[in-house]
Amino acid sequence: MILQMDQMMPRLALEYFGLVFIAIMGVLQIVAAYNDLIGVSFFSRKIYSYLFAASTVGPTLAGFFTWHLRNPFGVIQGREQFGFFVLALTIAFIFTLATSSLLKKKRLQGNYAQQDGLEALKEVTFFQALRHRFGRKQ
């Protein structure tokens, strides 16, 4: 039984990481759409962001609520769970910033950030805001 649990742990960890990663991606798109952060959104229209969020957050919540039905002995300890959550959050955040910057680079290329901080993401991508903030204007 112990050997079987040790073999299940990487699969459970990967499943948990995947669920958290996908859920966070959806939540970040809801936040971007609701706050008009076009520099963070993957989509040009809000409705697409909301549809993306619904198609990611809904199934991942179902995955969390049915965890013990699929994994009867699958328990991830609190410390491990926290570690995987923070890792998934960090990677989802970096992935969102990089992907949205790549998708919106051409569309927002001529824009200049009039605001500082998060408000700049209403006009430019994250990497464009960094470039403007640290002096290299393009």
PDB file of C-alpha atoms in Angstrom:
ATOM      1  CA  MET A   1       0.000   0.000   0.000  1.00  0.00           C
ATOM      2  CA  ILE A   2       2.806   2.447   0.856  1.00  0.00           C
ATOM      3  CA  LEU A   3       4.628   1.728  -2.394  1.00  0.00           C
ATOM      4  CA  GLN A   4       1.416   2.333  -4.310  1.00  0.00           C
ATOM      5  CA  MET A   5       0.878   5.680  -2.557  1.00  0.00           C
ATOM      6  CA  ASP A   6       4.442   6.785  -3.343  1.00  0.00           C
ATOM      7  CA  GLN A   7       3.884   5.998  -7.006  1.00  0.00           C
ATOM      8  CA  MET A   8       0.614   7.957  -7.030  1.00  0.00           C
ATOM      9  CA  MET A   9       2.106  11.093  -5.499  1.00  0.00           C
ATOM     10  CA  PRO A  10       3.709  12.535  -8.693  1.00  0.00           C
ATOM     11  CA  ARG A  11       0.467  11.996 -10.620  1.00  0.00           C
ATOM     12  CA  LEU A  12      -1.583  13.642  -7.894  1.00  0.00           C
ATOM     13  CA  ALA A  13       0.844  16.544  -7.659  1.00  0.00           C
ATOM     14  CA  LEU A  14       0.738  17.058 -11.427  1.00  0.00           C
ATOM     15  CA  GLU A  15      -3.061  16.871 -11.442  1.00  0.00           C
ATOM     16  CA  TYR A  16      -3.335  19.397  -8.613  1.00  0.00           C
ATOM     17  CA  PHE A  17      -0.796  21.703 -10.271  1.00  0.00           C
ATOM     18  CA  GLY A  18      -2.703  21.509 -13.574  1.00  0.00           C
ATOM     19  CA  LEU A  19      -6.057  22.268 -11.974  1.00  0.00           C
ATOM     20  CA  VAL A  20      -4.672  25.274 -10.100  1.00  0.00           C
ATOM     21  CA  PHE A  21      -2.781  26.544 -13.163  1.00  0.00           C
ATOM     22  CA  ILE A  22      -5.844  26.394 -15.407  1.00  0.00           C
ATOM     23  CA  ALA A  23      -8.119  27.952 -12.783  1.00  0.00           C
ATOM     24  CA  ILE A  24      -5.715  30.836 -12.214  1.00  0.00           C
ATOM     25  CA  MET A  25      -5.439  31.462 -15.955  1.00  0.00           C
ATOM     26  CA  GLY A  26      -9.221  31.809 -16.117  1.00  0.00           C
ATOM     27  CA  VAL A  27      -9.384  34.068 -13.080  1.00  0.00           C
ATOM     28  CA  LEU A  28      -6.650  36.326 -14.482  1.00  0.00           C
ATOM     29  CA  GLN A  29      -8.645  36.704 -17.697  1.00  0.00           C
ATOM     30  CA  ILE A  30     -11.788  37.622 -15.717  1.00  0.00           C
ATOM     31  CA  VAL A  31      -9.797  40.231 -13.817  1.00  0.00           C
ATOM     32  CA  ALA A  32      -8.276  41.596 -17.029  1.00  0.00           C
ATOM     33  CA  ALA A  33     -11.658  41.846 -18.754  1.00  0.00           C
ATOM     34  CA  TYR A  34     -13.475  43.359 -15.789  1.00  0.00           C
ATOM     35  CA  ASN A  35     -10.796  46.010 -15.208  1.00  0.00           C
ATOM     36  CA  ASP A  36     -10.182  46.753 -18.924  1.00  0.00           C
ATOM     37  CA  LEU A  37      -6.555  45.618 -18.695  1.00  0.00           C
ATOM     38  CA  ILE A  38      -6.139  45.065 -22.429  1.00  0.00           C
ATOM     39  CA  GLY A  39      -2.410  44.586 -21.965  1.00  0.00           C
ATOM     40  CA  VAL A  40      -3.043  41.446 -19.890  1.00  0.00           C
ATOM     41  CA  SER A  41      -6.055  40.026 -21.713  1.00  0.00           C
ATOM     42  CA  PHE A  42      -5.556  37.339 -24.352  1.00  0.00           C
ATOM     43  CA  PHE A  43      -8.570  38.561 -26.294  1.00  0.00           C
ATOM     44  CA  SER A  44      -9.674  41.766 -27.958  1.00  0.00           C
ATOM     45  CA  ARG A  45     -13.276  41.531 -26.706  1.00  0.00           C
ATOM     46  CA  LYS A  46     -14.421  41.110 -23.120  1.00  0.00           C
ATOM     47  CA  ILE A  47     -16.956  38.432 -23.978  1.00  0.00           C
ATOM     48  CA  TYR A  48     -14.191  36.122 -25.189  1.00  0.00           C
ATOM     49  CA  SER A  49     -12.326  36.580 -21.914  1.00  0.00           C
ATOM     50  CA  TYR A  50     -15.460  35.735 -19.955  1.00  0.00           C
ATOM     51  CA  LEU A  51     -16.124  32.672 -22.119  1.00  0.00           C
ATOM     52  CA  PHE A  52     -12.512  31.540 -21.690  1.00  0.00           C
ATOM     53  CA  ALA A  53     -12.812  32.014 -17.941  1.00  0.00           C
ATOM     54  CA  ALA A  54     -16.068  30.066 -17.763  1.00  0.00           C
ATOM     55  CA  SER A  55     -14.572  27.230 -19.802  1.00  0.00           C
ATOM     56  CA  THR A  56     -11.526  27.026 -17.543  1.00  0.00           C
ATOM     57  CA  VAL A  57     -12.702  27.896 -14.043  1.00  0.00           C
ATOM     58  CA  GLY A  58     -15.905  25.837 -14.166  1.00  0.00           C
ATOM     59  CA  PRO A  59     -14.288  22.513 -15.094  1.00  0.00           C
ATOM     60  CA  THR A  60     -11.402  23.017 -12.683  1.00  0.00           C
ATOM     61  CA  LEU A  61     -13.823  23.665  -9.825  1.00  0.00           C
ATOM     62  CA  ALA A  62     -15.618  20.464 -10.791  1.00  0.00           C
ATOM     63  CA  GLY A  63     -12.229  18.751 -10.713  1.00  0.00           C
ATOM     64  CA  PHE A  64     -11.547  20.029  -7.205  1.00  0.00           C
ATOM     65  CA  PHE A  65     -14.973  19.014  -5.900  1.00  0.00           C
ATOM     66  CA  THR A  66     -14.699  15.510  -7.397  1.00  0.00           C
ATOM     67  CA  TRP A  67     -11.084  14.991  -6.307  1.00  0.00           C
ATOM     68  CA  HIS A  68     -11.860  12.175  -3.858  1.00  0.00           C
ATOM     69  CA  LEU A  69     -14.167  10.419  -6.297  1.00  0.00           C
ATOM     70  CA  ARG A  70     -11.296  10.117  -8.779  1.00  0.00           C
ATOM     71  CA  ASN A  71      -8.511   9.736  -6.215  1.00  0.00           C
ATOM     72  CA  PRO A  72      -9.888   7.789  -3.243  1.00  0.00           C
ATOM     73  CA  PHE A  73      -6.512   7.669  -1.489  1.00  0.00           C
ATOM     74  CA  GLY A  74      -5.110  10.794  -3.072  1.00  0.00           C
ATOM     75  CA  VAL A  75      -4.205  13.262  -0.384  1.00  0.00           C
ATOM     76  CA  ILE A  76      -1.671  16.001  -0.929  1.00  0.00           C
ATOM     77  CA  GLN A  77      -0.345  17.233   2.402  1.00  0.00           C
ATOM     78  CA  GLY A  78      -0.780  20.899   3.354  1.00  0.00           C
ATOM     79  CA  ARG A  79       2.845  21.933   2.855  1.00  0.00           C
ATOM     80  CA  GLU A  80       3.022  20.218  -0.525  1.00  0.00           C
ATOM     81  CA  GLN A  81      -0.325  21.657  -1.523  1.00  0.00           C
ATOM     82  CA  PHE A  82       0.848  25.160  -0.626  1.00  0.00           C
ATOM     83  CA  GLY A  83       4.065  24.672  -2.589  1.00  0.00           C
ATOM     84  CA  PHE A  84       2.250  23.458  -5.704  1.00  0.00           C
ATOM     85  CA  PHE A  85      -0.283  26.263  -5.407  1.00  0.00           C
ATOM     86  CA  VAL A  86       2.412  28.948  -5.206  1.00  0.00           C
ATOM     87  CA  LEU A  87       4.320  27.334  -8.080  1.00  0.00           C
ATOM     88  CA  ALA A  88       1.194  27.147 -10.258  1.00  0.00           C
ATOM     89  CA  LEU A  89       0.278  30.730  -9.372  1.00  0.00           C
ATOM     90  CA  THR A  90       3.733  32.012 -10.278  1.00  0.00           C
ATOM     91  CA  ILE A  91       3.929  30.109 -13.545  1.00  0.00           C
ATOM     92  CA  ALA A  92       0.355  31.072 -14.537  1.00  0.00           C
ATOM     93  CA  PHE A  93       1.102  34.728 -13.832  1.00  0.00           C
ATOM     94  CA  ILE A  94       4.335  34.683 -15.854  1.00  0.00           C
ATOM     95  CA  PHE A  95       2.648  32.702 -18.644  1.00  0.00           C
ATOM     96  CA  THR A  96      -0.248  35.178 -18.772  1.00  0.00           C
ATOM     97  CA  LEU A  97       2.052  38.214 -18.939  1.00  0.00           C
ATOM     98  CA  ALA A  98       4.275  36.643 -21.604  1.00  0.00           C
ATOM     99  CA  THR A  99       1.420  35.304 -23.739  1.00  0.00           C
ATOM    100  CA  SER A 100      -0.639  38.490 -23.611  1.00  0.00           C
ATOM    101  CA  SER A 101       2.445  40.549 -24.439  1.00  0.00           C
ATOM    102  CA  LEU A 102       3.165  38.371 -27.468  1.00  0.00           C
ATOM    103  CA  LEU A 103      -0.462  38.389 -28.634  1.00  0.00           C
ATOM    104  CA  LYS A 104      -0.936  42.152 -28.217  1.00  0.00           C
ATOM    105  CA  LYS A 105       2.540  43.378 -29.202  1.00  0.00           C
ATOM    106  CA  LYS A 106       1.588  44.512 -32.715  1.00  0.00           C
ATOM    107  CA  ARG A 107      -1.844  45.846 -31.743  1.00  0.00           C
ATOM    108  CA  LEU A 108      -0.543  48.021 -28.897  1.00  0.00           C
ATOM    109  CA  GLN A 109       2.849  48.859 -30.388  1.00  0.00           C
ATOM    110  CA  GLY A 110       2.294  52.599 -30.892  1.00  0.00           C
ATOM    111  CA  ASN A 111       0.710  53.116 -27.485  1.00  0.00           C
ATOM    112  CA  TYR A 112       2.502  54.850 -24.659  1.00  0.00           C
ATOM    113  CA  ALA A 113       1.613  54.295 -21.025  1.00  0.00           C
ATOM    114  CA  GLN A 114       0.084  57.479 -19.633  1.00  0.00           C
ATOM    115  CA  GLN A 115      -0.372  55.896 -16.200  1.00  0.00           C
ATOM    116  CA  ASP A 116       1.944  54.100 -13.808  1.00  0.00           C
ATOM    117  CA  GLY A 117       1.506  50.739 -12.131  1.00  0.00           C
ATOM    118  CA  LEU A 118      -1.396  48.487 -13.016  1.00  0.00           C
ATOM    119  CA  GLU A 119      -3.203  51.343 -14.759  1.00  0.00           C
ATOM    120  CA  ALA A 120      -0.526  51.221 -17.487  1.00  0.00           C
ATOM    121  CA  LEU A 121      -1.817  47.766 -18.460  1.00  0.00           C
ATOM    122  CA  LYS A 122      -4.993  49.415 -19.733  1.00  0.00           C
ATOM    123  CA  GLU A 123      -2.950  50.907 -22.585  1.00  0.00           C
ATOM    124  CA  VAL A 124       0.124  48.733 -23.143  1.00  0.00           C
ATOM    125  CA  THR A 125       1.400  45.210 -22.515  1.00  0.00           C
ATOM    126  CA  PHE A 126       3.433  44.335 -19.458  1.00  0.00           C
ATOM    127  CA  PHE A 127       6.742  44.312 -21.312  1.00  0.00           C
ATOM    128  CA  GLN A 128       5.949  47.594 -23.072  1.00  0.00           C
ATOM    129  CA  ALA A 129       5.170  49.137 -19.688  1.00  0.00           C
ATOM    130  CA  LEU A 130       8.512  47.905 -18.361  1.00  0.00           C
ATOM    131  CA  ARG A 131      10.287  49.349 -21.378  1.00  0.00           C
ATOM    132  CA  HIS A 132       8.575  52.719 -20.928  1.00  0.00           C
ATOM    133  CA  ARG A 133       9.203  52.721 -17.189  1.00  0.00           C
ATOM    134  CA  PHE A 134      12.917  52.087 -17.528  1.00  0.00           C
ATOM    135  CA  GLY A 135      13.498  54.610 -20.300  1.00  0.00           C
ATOM    136  CA  ARG A 136      13.596  52.669 -23.561  1.00  0.00           C
ATOM    137  CA  LYS A 137      10.643  54.026 -25.510  1.00  0.00           C
ATOM    138  CA  GLN A 138       9.545  52.281 -28.689  1.00  0.00           C
TER     139      GLN A 138
END
